[in-house]
GROMACS .gro file of C-alpha atoms in nm:
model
  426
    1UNK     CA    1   7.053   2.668  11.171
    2UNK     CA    2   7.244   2.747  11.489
    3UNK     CA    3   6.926   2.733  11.681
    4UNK     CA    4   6.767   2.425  11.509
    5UNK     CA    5   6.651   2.197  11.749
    6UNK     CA    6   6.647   1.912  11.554
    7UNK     CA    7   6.899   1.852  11.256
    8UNK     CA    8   6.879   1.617  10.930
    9UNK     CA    9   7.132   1.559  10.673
   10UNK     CA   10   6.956   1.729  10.405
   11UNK     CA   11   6.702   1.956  10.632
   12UNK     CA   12   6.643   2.076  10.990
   13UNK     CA   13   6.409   2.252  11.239
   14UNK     CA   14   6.370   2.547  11.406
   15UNK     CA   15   6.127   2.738  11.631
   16UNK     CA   16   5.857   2.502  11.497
   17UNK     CA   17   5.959   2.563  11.123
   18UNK     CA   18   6.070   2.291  10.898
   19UNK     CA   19   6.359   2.391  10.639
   20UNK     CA   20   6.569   2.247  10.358
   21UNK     CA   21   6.922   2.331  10.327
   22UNK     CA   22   7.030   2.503  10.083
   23UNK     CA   23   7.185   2.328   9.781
   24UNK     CA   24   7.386   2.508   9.492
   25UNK     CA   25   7.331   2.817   9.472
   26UNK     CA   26   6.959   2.780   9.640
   27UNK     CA   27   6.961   2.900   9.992
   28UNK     CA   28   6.809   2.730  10.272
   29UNK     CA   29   6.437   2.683  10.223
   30UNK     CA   30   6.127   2.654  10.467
   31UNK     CA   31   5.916   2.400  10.371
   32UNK     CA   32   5.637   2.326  10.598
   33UNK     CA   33   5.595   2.348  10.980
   34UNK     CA   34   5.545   2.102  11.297
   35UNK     CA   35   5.210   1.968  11.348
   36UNK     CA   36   5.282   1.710  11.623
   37UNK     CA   37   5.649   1.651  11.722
   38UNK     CA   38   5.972   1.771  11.505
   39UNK     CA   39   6.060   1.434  11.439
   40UNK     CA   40   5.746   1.350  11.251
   41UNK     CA   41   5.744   1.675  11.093
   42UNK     CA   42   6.112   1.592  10.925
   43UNK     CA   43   5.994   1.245  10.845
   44UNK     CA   44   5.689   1.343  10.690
   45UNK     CA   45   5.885   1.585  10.419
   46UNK     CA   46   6.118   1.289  10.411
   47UNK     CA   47   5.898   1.073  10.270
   48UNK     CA   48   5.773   1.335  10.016
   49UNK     CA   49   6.093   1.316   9.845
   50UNK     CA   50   6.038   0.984   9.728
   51UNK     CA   51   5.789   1.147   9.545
   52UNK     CA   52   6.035   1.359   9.361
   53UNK     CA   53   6.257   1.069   9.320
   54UNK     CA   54   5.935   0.882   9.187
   55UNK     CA   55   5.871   1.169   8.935
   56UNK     CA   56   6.224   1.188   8.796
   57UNK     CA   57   6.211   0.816   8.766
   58UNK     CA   58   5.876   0.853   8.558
   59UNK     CA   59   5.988   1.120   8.329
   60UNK     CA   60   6.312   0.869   8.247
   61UNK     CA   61   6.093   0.575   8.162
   62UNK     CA   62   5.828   0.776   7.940
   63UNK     CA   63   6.126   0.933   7.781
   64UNK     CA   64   6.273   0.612   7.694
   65UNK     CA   65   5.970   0.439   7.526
   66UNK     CA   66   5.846   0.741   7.377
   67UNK     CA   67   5.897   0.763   6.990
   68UNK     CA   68   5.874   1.140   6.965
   69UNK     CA   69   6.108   1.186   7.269
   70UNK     CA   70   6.187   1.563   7.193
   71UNK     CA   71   5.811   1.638   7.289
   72UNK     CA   72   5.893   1.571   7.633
   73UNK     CA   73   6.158   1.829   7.692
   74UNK     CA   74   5.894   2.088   7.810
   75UNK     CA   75   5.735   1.840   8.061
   76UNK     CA   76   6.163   1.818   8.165
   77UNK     CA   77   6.158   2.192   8.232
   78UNK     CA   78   5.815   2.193   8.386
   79UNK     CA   79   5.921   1.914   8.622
   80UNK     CA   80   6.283   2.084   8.681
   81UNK     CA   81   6.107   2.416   8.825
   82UNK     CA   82   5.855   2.247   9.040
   83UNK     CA   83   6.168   2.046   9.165
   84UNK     CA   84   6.299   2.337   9.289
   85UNK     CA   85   5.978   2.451   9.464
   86UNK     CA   86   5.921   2.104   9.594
   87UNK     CA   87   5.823   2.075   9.962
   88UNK     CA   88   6.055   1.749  10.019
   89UNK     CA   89   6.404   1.673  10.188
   90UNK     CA   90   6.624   1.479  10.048
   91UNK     CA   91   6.950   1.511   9.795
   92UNK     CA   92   6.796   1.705   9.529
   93UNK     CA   93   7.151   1.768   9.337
   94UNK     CA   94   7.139   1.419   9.173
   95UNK     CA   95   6.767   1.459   9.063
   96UNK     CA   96   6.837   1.794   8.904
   97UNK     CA   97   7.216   1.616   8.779
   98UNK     CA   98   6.987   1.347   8.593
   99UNK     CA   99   6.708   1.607   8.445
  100UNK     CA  100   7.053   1.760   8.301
  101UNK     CA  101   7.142   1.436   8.137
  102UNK     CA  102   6.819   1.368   7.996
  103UNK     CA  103   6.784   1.787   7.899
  104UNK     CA  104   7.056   1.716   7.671
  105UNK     CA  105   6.980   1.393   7.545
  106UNK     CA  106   6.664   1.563   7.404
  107UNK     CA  107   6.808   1.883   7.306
  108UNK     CA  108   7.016   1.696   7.073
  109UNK     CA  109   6.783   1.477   6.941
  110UNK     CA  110   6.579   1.788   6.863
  111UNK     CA  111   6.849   1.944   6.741
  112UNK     CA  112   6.901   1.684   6.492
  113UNK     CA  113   6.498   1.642   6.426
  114UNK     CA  114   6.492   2.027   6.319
  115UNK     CA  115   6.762   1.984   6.108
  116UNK     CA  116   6.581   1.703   5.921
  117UNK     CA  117   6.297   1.933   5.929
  118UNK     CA  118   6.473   2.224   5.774
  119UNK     CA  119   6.615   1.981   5.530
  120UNK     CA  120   6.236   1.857   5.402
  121UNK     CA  121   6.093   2.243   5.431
  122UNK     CA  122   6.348   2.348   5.207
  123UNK     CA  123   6.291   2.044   4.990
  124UNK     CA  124   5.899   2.177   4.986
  125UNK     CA  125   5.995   2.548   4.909
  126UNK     CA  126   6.214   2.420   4.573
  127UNK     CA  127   5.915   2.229   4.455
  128UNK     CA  128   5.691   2.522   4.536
  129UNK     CA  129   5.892   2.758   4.336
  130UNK     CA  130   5.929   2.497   4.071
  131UNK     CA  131   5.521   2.526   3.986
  132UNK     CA  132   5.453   2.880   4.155
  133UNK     CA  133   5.454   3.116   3.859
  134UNK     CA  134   5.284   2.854   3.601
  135UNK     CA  135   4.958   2.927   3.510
  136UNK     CA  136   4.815   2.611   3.466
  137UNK     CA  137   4.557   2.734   3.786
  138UNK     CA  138   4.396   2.376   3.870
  139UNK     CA  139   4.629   2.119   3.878
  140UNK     CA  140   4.917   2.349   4.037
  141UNK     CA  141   4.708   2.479   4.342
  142UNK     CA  142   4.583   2.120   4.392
  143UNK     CA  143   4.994   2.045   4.369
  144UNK     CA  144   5.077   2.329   4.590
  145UNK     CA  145   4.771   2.211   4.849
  146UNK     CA  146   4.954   1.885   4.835
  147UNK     CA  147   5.259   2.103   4.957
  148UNK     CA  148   5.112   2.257   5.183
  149UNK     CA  149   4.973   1.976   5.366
  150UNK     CA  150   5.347   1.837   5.372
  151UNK     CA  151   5.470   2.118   5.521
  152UNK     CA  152   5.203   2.134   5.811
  153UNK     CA  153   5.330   1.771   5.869
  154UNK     CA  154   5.648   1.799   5.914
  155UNK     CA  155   5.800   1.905   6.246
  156UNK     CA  156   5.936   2.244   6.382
  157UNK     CA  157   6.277   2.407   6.218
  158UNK     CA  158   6.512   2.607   6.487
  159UNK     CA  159   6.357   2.957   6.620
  160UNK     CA  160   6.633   3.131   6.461
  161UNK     CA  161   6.536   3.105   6.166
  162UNK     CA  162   6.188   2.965   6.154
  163UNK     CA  163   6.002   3.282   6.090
  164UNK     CA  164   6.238   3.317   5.782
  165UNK     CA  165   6.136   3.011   5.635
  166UNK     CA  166   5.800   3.042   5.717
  167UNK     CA  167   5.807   3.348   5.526
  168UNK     CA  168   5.977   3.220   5.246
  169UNK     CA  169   5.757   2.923   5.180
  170UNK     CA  170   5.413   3.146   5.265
  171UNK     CA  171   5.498   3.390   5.030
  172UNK     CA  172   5.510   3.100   4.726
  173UNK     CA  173   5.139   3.076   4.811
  174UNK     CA  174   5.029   3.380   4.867
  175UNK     CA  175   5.185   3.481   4.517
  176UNK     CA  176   5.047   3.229   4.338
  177UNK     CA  177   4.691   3.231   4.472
  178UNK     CA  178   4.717   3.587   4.473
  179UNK     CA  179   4.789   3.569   4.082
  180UNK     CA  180   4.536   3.280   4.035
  181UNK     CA  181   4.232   3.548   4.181
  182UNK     CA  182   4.368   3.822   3.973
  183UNK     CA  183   4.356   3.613   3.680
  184UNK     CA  184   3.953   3.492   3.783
  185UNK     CA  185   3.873   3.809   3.839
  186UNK     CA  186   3.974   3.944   3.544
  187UNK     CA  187   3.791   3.589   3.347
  188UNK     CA  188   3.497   3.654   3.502
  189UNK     CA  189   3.503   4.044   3.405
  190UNK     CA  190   3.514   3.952   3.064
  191UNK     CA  191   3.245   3.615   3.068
  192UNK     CA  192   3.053   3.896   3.204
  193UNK     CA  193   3.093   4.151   2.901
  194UNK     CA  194   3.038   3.856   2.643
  195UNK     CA  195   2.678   3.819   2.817
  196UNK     CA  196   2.565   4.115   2.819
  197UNK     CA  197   2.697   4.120   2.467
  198UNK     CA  198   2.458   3.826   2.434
  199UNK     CA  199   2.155   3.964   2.626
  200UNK     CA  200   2.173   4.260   2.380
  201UNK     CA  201   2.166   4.053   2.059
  202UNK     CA  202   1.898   3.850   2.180
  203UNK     CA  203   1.682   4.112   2.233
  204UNK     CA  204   1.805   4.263   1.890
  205UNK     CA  205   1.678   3.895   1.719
  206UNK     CA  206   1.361   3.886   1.889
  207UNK     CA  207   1.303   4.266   1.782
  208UNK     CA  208   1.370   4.141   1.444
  209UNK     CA  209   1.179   3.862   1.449
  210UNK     CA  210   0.880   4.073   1.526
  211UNK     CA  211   0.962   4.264   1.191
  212UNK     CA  212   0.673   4.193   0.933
  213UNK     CA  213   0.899   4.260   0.623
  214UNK     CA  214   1.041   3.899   0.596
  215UNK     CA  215   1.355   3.964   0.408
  216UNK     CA  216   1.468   4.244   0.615
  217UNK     CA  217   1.398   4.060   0.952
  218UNK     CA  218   1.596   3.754   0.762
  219UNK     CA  219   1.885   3.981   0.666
  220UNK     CA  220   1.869   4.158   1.027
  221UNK     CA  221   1.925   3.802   1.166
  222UNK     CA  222   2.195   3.662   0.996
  223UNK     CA  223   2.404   3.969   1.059
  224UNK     CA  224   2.309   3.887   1.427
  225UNK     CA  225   2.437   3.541   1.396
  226UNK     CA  226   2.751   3.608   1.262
  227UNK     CA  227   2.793   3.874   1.540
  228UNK     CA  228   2.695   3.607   1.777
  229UNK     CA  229   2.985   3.405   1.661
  230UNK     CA  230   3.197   3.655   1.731
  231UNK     CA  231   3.141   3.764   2.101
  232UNK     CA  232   3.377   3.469   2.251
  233UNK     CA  233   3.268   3.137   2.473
  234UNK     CA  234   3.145   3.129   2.801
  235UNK     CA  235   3.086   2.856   3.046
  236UNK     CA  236   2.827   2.623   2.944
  237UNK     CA  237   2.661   2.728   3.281
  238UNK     CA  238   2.651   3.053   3.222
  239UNK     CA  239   2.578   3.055   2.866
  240UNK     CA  240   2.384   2.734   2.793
  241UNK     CA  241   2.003   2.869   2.811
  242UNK     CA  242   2.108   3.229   2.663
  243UNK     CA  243   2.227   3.032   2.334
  244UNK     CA  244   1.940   2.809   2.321
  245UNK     CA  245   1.705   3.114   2.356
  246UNK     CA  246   1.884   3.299   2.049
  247UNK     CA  247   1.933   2.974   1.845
  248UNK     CA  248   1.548   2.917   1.854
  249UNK     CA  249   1.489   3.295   1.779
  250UNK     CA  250   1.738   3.204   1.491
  251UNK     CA  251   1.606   2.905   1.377
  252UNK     CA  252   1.252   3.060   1.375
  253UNK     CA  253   1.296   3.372   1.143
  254UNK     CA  254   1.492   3.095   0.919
  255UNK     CA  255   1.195   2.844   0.903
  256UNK     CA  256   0.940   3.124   0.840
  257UNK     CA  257   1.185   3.272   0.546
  258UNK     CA  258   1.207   2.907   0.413
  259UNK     CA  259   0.821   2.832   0.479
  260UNK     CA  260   0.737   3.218   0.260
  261UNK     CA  261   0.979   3.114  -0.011
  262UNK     CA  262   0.920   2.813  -0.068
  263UNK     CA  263   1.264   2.626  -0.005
  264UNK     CA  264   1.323   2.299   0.133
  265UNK     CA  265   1.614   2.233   0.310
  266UNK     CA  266   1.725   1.851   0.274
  267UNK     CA  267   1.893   1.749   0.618
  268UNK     CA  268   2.245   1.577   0.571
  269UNK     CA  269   2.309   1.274   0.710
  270UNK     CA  270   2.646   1.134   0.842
  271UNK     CA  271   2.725   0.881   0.632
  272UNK     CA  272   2.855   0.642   0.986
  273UNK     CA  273   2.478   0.718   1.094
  274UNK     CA  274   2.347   0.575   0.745
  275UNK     CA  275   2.548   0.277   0.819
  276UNK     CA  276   2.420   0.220   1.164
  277UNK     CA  277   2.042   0.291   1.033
  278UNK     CA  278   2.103   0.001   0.804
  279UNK     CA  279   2.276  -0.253   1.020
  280UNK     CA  280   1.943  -0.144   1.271
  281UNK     CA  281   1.740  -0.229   0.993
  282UNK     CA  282   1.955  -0.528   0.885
  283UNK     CA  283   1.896  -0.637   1.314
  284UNK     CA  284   1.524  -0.594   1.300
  285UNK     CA  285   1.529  -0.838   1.005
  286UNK     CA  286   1.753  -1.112   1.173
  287UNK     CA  287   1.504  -1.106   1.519
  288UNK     CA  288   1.190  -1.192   1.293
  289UNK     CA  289   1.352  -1.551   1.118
  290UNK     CA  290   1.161  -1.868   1.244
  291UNK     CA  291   1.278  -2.043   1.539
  292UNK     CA  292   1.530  -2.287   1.325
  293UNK     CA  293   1.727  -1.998   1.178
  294UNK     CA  294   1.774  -1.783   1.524
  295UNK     CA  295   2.131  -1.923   1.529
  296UNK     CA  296   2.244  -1.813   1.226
  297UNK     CA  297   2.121  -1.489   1.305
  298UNK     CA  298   2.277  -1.511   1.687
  299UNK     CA  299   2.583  -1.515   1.442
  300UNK     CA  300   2.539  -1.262   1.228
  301UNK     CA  301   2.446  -0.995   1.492
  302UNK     CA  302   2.747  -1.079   1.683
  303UNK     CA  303   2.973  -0.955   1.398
  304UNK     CA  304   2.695  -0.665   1.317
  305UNK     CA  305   2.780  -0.570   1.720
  306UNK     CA  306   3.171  -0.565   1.629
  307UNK     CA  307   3.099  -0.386   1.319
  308UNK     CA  308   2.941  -0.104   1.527
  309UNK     CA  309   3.189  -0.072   1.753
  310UNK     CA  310   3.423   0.032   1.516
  311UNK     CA  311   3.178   0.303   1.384
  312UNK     CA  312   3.287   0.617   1.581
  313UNK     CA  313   3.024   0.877   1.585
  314UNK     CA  314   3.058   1.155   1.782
  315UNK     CA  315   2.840   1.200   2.063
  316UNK     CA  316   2.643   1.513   1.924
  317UNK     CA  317   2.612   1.329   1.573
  318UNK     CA  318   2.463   1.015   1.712
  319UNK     CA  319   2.100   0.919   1.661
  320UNK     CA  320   1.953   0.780   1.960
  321UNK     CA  321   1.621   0.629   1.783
  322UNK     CA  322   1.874   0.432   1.574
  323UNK     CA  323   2.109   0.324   1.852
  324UNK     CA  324   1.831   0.235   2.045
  325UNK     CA  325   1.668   0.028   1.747
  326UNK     CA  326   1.955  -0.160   1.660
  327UNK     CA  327   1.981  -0.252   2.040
  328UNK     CA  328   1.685  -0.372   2.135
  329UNK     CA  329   1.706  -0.647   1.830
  330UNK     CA  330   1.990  -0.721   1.901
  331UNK     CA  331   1.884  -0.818   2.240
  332UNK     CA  332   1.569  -0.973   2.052
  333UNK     CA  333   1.796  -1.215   1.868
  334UNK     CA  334   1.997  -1.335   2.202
  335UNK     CA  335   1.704  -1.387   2.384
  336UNK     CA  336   1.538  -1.572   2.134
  337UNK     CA  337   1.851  -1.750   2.103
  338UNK     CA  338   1.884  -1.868   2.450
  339UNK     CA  339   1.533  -1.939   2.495
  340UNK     CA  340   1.531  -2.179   2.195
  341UNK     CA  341   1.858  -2.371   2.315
  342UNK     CA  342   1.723  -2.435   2.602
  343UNK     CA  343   1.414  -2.554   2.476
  344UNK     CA  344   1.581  -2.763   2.224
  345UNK     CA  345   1.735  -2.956   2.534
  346UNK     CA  346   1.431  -2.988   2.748
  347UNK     CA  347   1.168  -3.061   2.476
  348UNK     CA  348   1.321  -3.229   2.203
  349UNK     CA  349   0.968  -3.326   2.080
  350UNK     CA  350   0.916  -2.970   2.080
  351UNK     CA  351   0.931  -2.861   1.702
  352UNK     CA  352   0.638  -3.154   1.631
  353UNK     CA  353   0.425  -2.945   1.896
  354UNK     CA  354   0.103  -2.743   1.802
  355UNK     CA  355   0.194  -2.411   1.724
  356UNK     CA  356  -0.055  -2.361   2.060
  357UNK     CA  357   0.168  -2.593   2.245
  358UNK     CA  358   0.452  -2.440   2.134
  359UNK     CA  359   0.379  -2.079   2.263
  360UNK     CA  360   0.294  -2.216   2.595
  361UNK     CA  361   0.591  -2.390   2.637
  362UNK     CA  362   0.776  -2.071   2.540
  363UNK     CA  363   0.570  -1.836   2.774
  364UNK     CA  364   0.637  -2.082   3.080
  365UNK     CA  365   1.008  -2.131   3.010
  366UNK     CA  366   1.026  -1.720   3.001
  367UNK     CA  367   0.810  -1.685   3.273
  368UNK     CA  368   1.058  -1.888   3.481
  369UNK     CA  369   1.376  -1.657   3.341
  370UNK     CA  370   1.200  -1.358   3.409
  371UNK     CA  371   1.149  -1.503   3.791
  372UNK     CA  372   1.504  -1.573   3.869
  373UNK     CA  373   1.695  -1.310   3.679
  374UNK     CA  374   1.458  -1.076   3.888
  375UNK     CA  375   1.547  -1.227   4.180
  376UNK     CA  376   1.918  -1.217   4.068
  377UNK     CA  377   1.873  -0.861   3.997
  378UNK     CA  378   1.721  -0.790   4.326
  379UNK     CA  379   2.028  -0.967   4.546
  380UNK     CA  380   2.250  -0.742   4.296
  381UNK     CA  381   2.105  -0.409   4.391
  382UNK     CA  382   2.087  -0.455   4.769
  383UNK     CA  383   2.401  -0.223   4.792
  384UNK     CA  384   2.329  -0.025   4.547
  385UNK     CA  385   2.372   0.336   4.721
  386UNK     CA  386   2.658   0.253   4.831
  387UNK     CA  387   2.839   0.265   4.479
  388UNK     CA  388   3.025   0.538   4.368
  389UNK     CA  389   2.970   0.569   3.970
  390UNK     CA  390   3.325   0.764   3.961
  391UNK     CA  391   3.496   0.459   4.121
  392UNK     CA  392   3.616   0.207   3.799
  393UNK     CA  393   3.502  -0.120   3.994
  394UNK     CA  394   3.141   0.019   4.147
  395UNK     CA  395   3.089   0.168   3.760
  396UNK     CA  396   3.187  -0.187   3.603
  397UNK     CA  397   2.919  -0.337   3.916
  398UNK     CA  398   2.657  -0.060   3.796
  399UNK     CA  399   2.650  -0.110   3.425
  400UNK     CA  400   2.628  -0.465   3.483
  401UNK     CA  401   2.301  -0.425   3.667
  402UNK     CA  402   2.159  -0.202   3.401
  403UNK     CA  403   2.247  -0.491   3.146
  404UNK     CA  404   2.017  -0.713   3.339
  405UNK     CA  405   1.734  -0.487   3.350
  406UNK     CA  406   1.776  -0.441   2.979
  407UNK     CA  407   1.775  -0.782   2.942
  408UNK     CA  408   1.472  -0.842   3.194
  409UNK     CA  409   1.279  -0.596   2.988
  410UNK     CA  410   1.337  -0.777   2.687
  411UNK     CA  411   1.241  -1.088   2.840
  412UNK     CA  412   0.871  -0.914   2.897
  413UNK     CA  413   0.870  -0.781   2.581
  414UNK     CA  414   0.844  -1.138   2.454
  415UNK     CA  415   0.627  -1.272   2.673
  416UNK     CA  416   0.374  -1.024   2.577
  417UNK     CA  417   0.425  -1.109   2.183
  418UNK     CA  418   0.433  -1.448   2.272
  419UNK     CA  419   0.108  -1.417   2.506
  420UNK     CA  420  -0.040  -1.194   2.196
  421UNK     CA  421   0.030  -1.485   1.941
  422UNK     CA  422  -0.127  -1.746   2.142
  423UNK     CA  423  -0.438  -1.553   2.188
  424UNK     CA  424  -0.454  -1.542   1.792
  425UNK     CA  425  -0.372  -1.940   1.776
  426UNK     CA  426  -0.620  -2.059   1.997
   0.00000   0.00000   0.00000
């Protein structure tokens, strides 16, 4: 610096060279050289540090509206070695001073962040070993998912000892998944014994079906069944067409034993499907009354529809004909119902009418409550794909809509018998 011919505060130049002192422990620096004249050249790198200055400033400001302020500590560091790179003059002591200030600022506010995080990890690990060695496989991995996803949320834990906690919390999983596909595996082995178990003793029934000698193939078969019994479940998936192939095999030697010796087999009926058969037949009844006594029986099959209710058949045991049967008069007898208040409010004339007359009447009334509860049903369906049948309220939307079909279809129903009638009264 002896031989600069021009000297700064903070930088200087020599032999056409432009240099920054030396600062700390940094020696002096060459930063650029002259293009035109020295003093430009100095006032040029000048200037550049207010770009430094600028950058410091930035950094501060980000920091301080930032919520997650600890991310910024590696854009700190980044900006603290290009600092020291930086082709500038100027007092770069205080910018690097005020990068320390901030560098701590955030290293204790990470600090403090990973021991919140350790605090919630280990949190995560307790309730992971809480449910890691149950065997209840569904709703524990879709509990220990759950976990999982909190852990990936939450922040970093110090490097010290992150790998051991890592560890710690990835063995849980590992063990228990690791357990849950042992256990699968081993399932699935034996679902796959019990159907080749059942391949063999279907092709053991059809053999003996094909048996001529009708008592032995009968005999042959039921020892089959009973062995069939005993093989074990499997999933309805797997097993469902294999047990409807044997049953029929089964149920066909039976019938042709029954058919040869002459033995009729009287079918039992549940006594809850008796009652519903007659409280169908009891319906039917109620929705053929004249016009004047469809109240009473509006009545009646309102407390015939609470009776049912309490009727609990199982699913399997139910009869679908009947259920069906003591629907549709049920639906009959409100119809009918409705039809006939409304009639009895427009027309009050109308029970002195022609029995011609009256069908009319009753065919252009339903007519018109066909027309708009179509056009209801129509405005109701527009967002129909959009429902979800799992969700409670798009289910509750859904069977609505299928109760106005039914009831749309009933509406036809009687305009054809009325149309029918009126063809026979004229």
């Amino acid at each position: 610096m002896e031989q600069a011919s021009l000297v700064d505060e903070y930088g200087y130049v020599v032999d056409g060279q432009v240099f920054l002192k030396g600062y700390l422990d940094y020696p002096d620096r060459r930063i650029g050289e002259v293009k035109r004249t020295e003093q430009e050249a100095l006032d040029y790198f000048k200037n550049r540090f207010i770009i430094a200055q600028n950058k410091v400033a930035q950094l501060e400001d980000e920091v301080e509206q930032a919520q997650n302020k600890g991310s910024y500590l590696t854009k700190l560091l980044q900006l603290r070695k290009k600092l020291l790179s930086f082709d500038a003059i100027g007092d770069f002591p205080p910018l690097l001073d005020r990068l320390d200030q901030l560098e701590d600022v955030l290293s204790g506010l990470i600090h403090t962040n990973q021991l919140k995080n350790l605090e919630i990890k280990r949190a995560l690990i307790g309730e992971a070993e809480a449910i890691a060695s149950s065997d209840d496989w569904k709703p524990v991995a879709d509990a220990l998912q759950e976990i999982k996803t909190k852990w990936i949320k939450t922040g970093p834990v110090d490097k010290a000892i992150e790998a051991e906690v890592e560890e710690q919390f990835q063995n849980l999983l590992d063990g228990f998944f690791q357990r849950r596909r042992e256990f699968f595996n081993e399932q699935n082995k034996v679902i796959q014994e019990r159907l080749d178990q059942y391949d063999e003793l279907i092709r053991l029934a059809e053999r003996a079906a094909r048996n001529s000698d009708i008592d032995a193939s009968y005999q042959e078969i039921r020892k089959l069944n009973n062995a069939w019994k005993n093989v074990g479940e499997v999933p309805i998936k797997k097993g469902g067409k294999l047990q409807k192939r044997f049953k029929r095999v089964v149920q066909n030697v039976f019938n042709k034993y029954n058919e040869v010796k002459g033995i009729v087999i009287q079918k039992r009926v549940d006594p809850r499907v008796e009652q519903q058969t007659r409280m169908a037949e009891e319906a039917e009844k109620l929705a053929k009354v004249p016009d004047k006594e469809i109240f009473n029986s509006a009545s009646r099959a309102k407390e015939l529809l609470n009776a049912w209710k309490e009727i609990k058949v199982p699913f399997k045991m139910q009869d679908k004909i009947v259920n069906e049967r003591f629907r549709g008069a049920c639906d009959k007898i409100f119809e009918l119902s409705y039809l006939i208040r409304v009639l009895d409010r427009k027309y009050p004339a109308f029970s002195v009418k022609s029995t011609a007359e009256q069908l009319r009447t009753k065919i252009r009334e339903m007519e018109y409550l066909v027309k708009r509860e179509k056009s209801d049903l129509q405005f109701a369906m527009q967002d129909i794909d959009s429902l979800d049948p799992e969700n409670p309220e798009d289910k509750q939307v859904l069977n609505k809509i299928n109760t106005q079909k039914r009831k749309i279809a009933m509406k036809e129903q009687l305009l054809r018998e009325f149309t029918r009638d009126l063809s026979r009264a004229e």
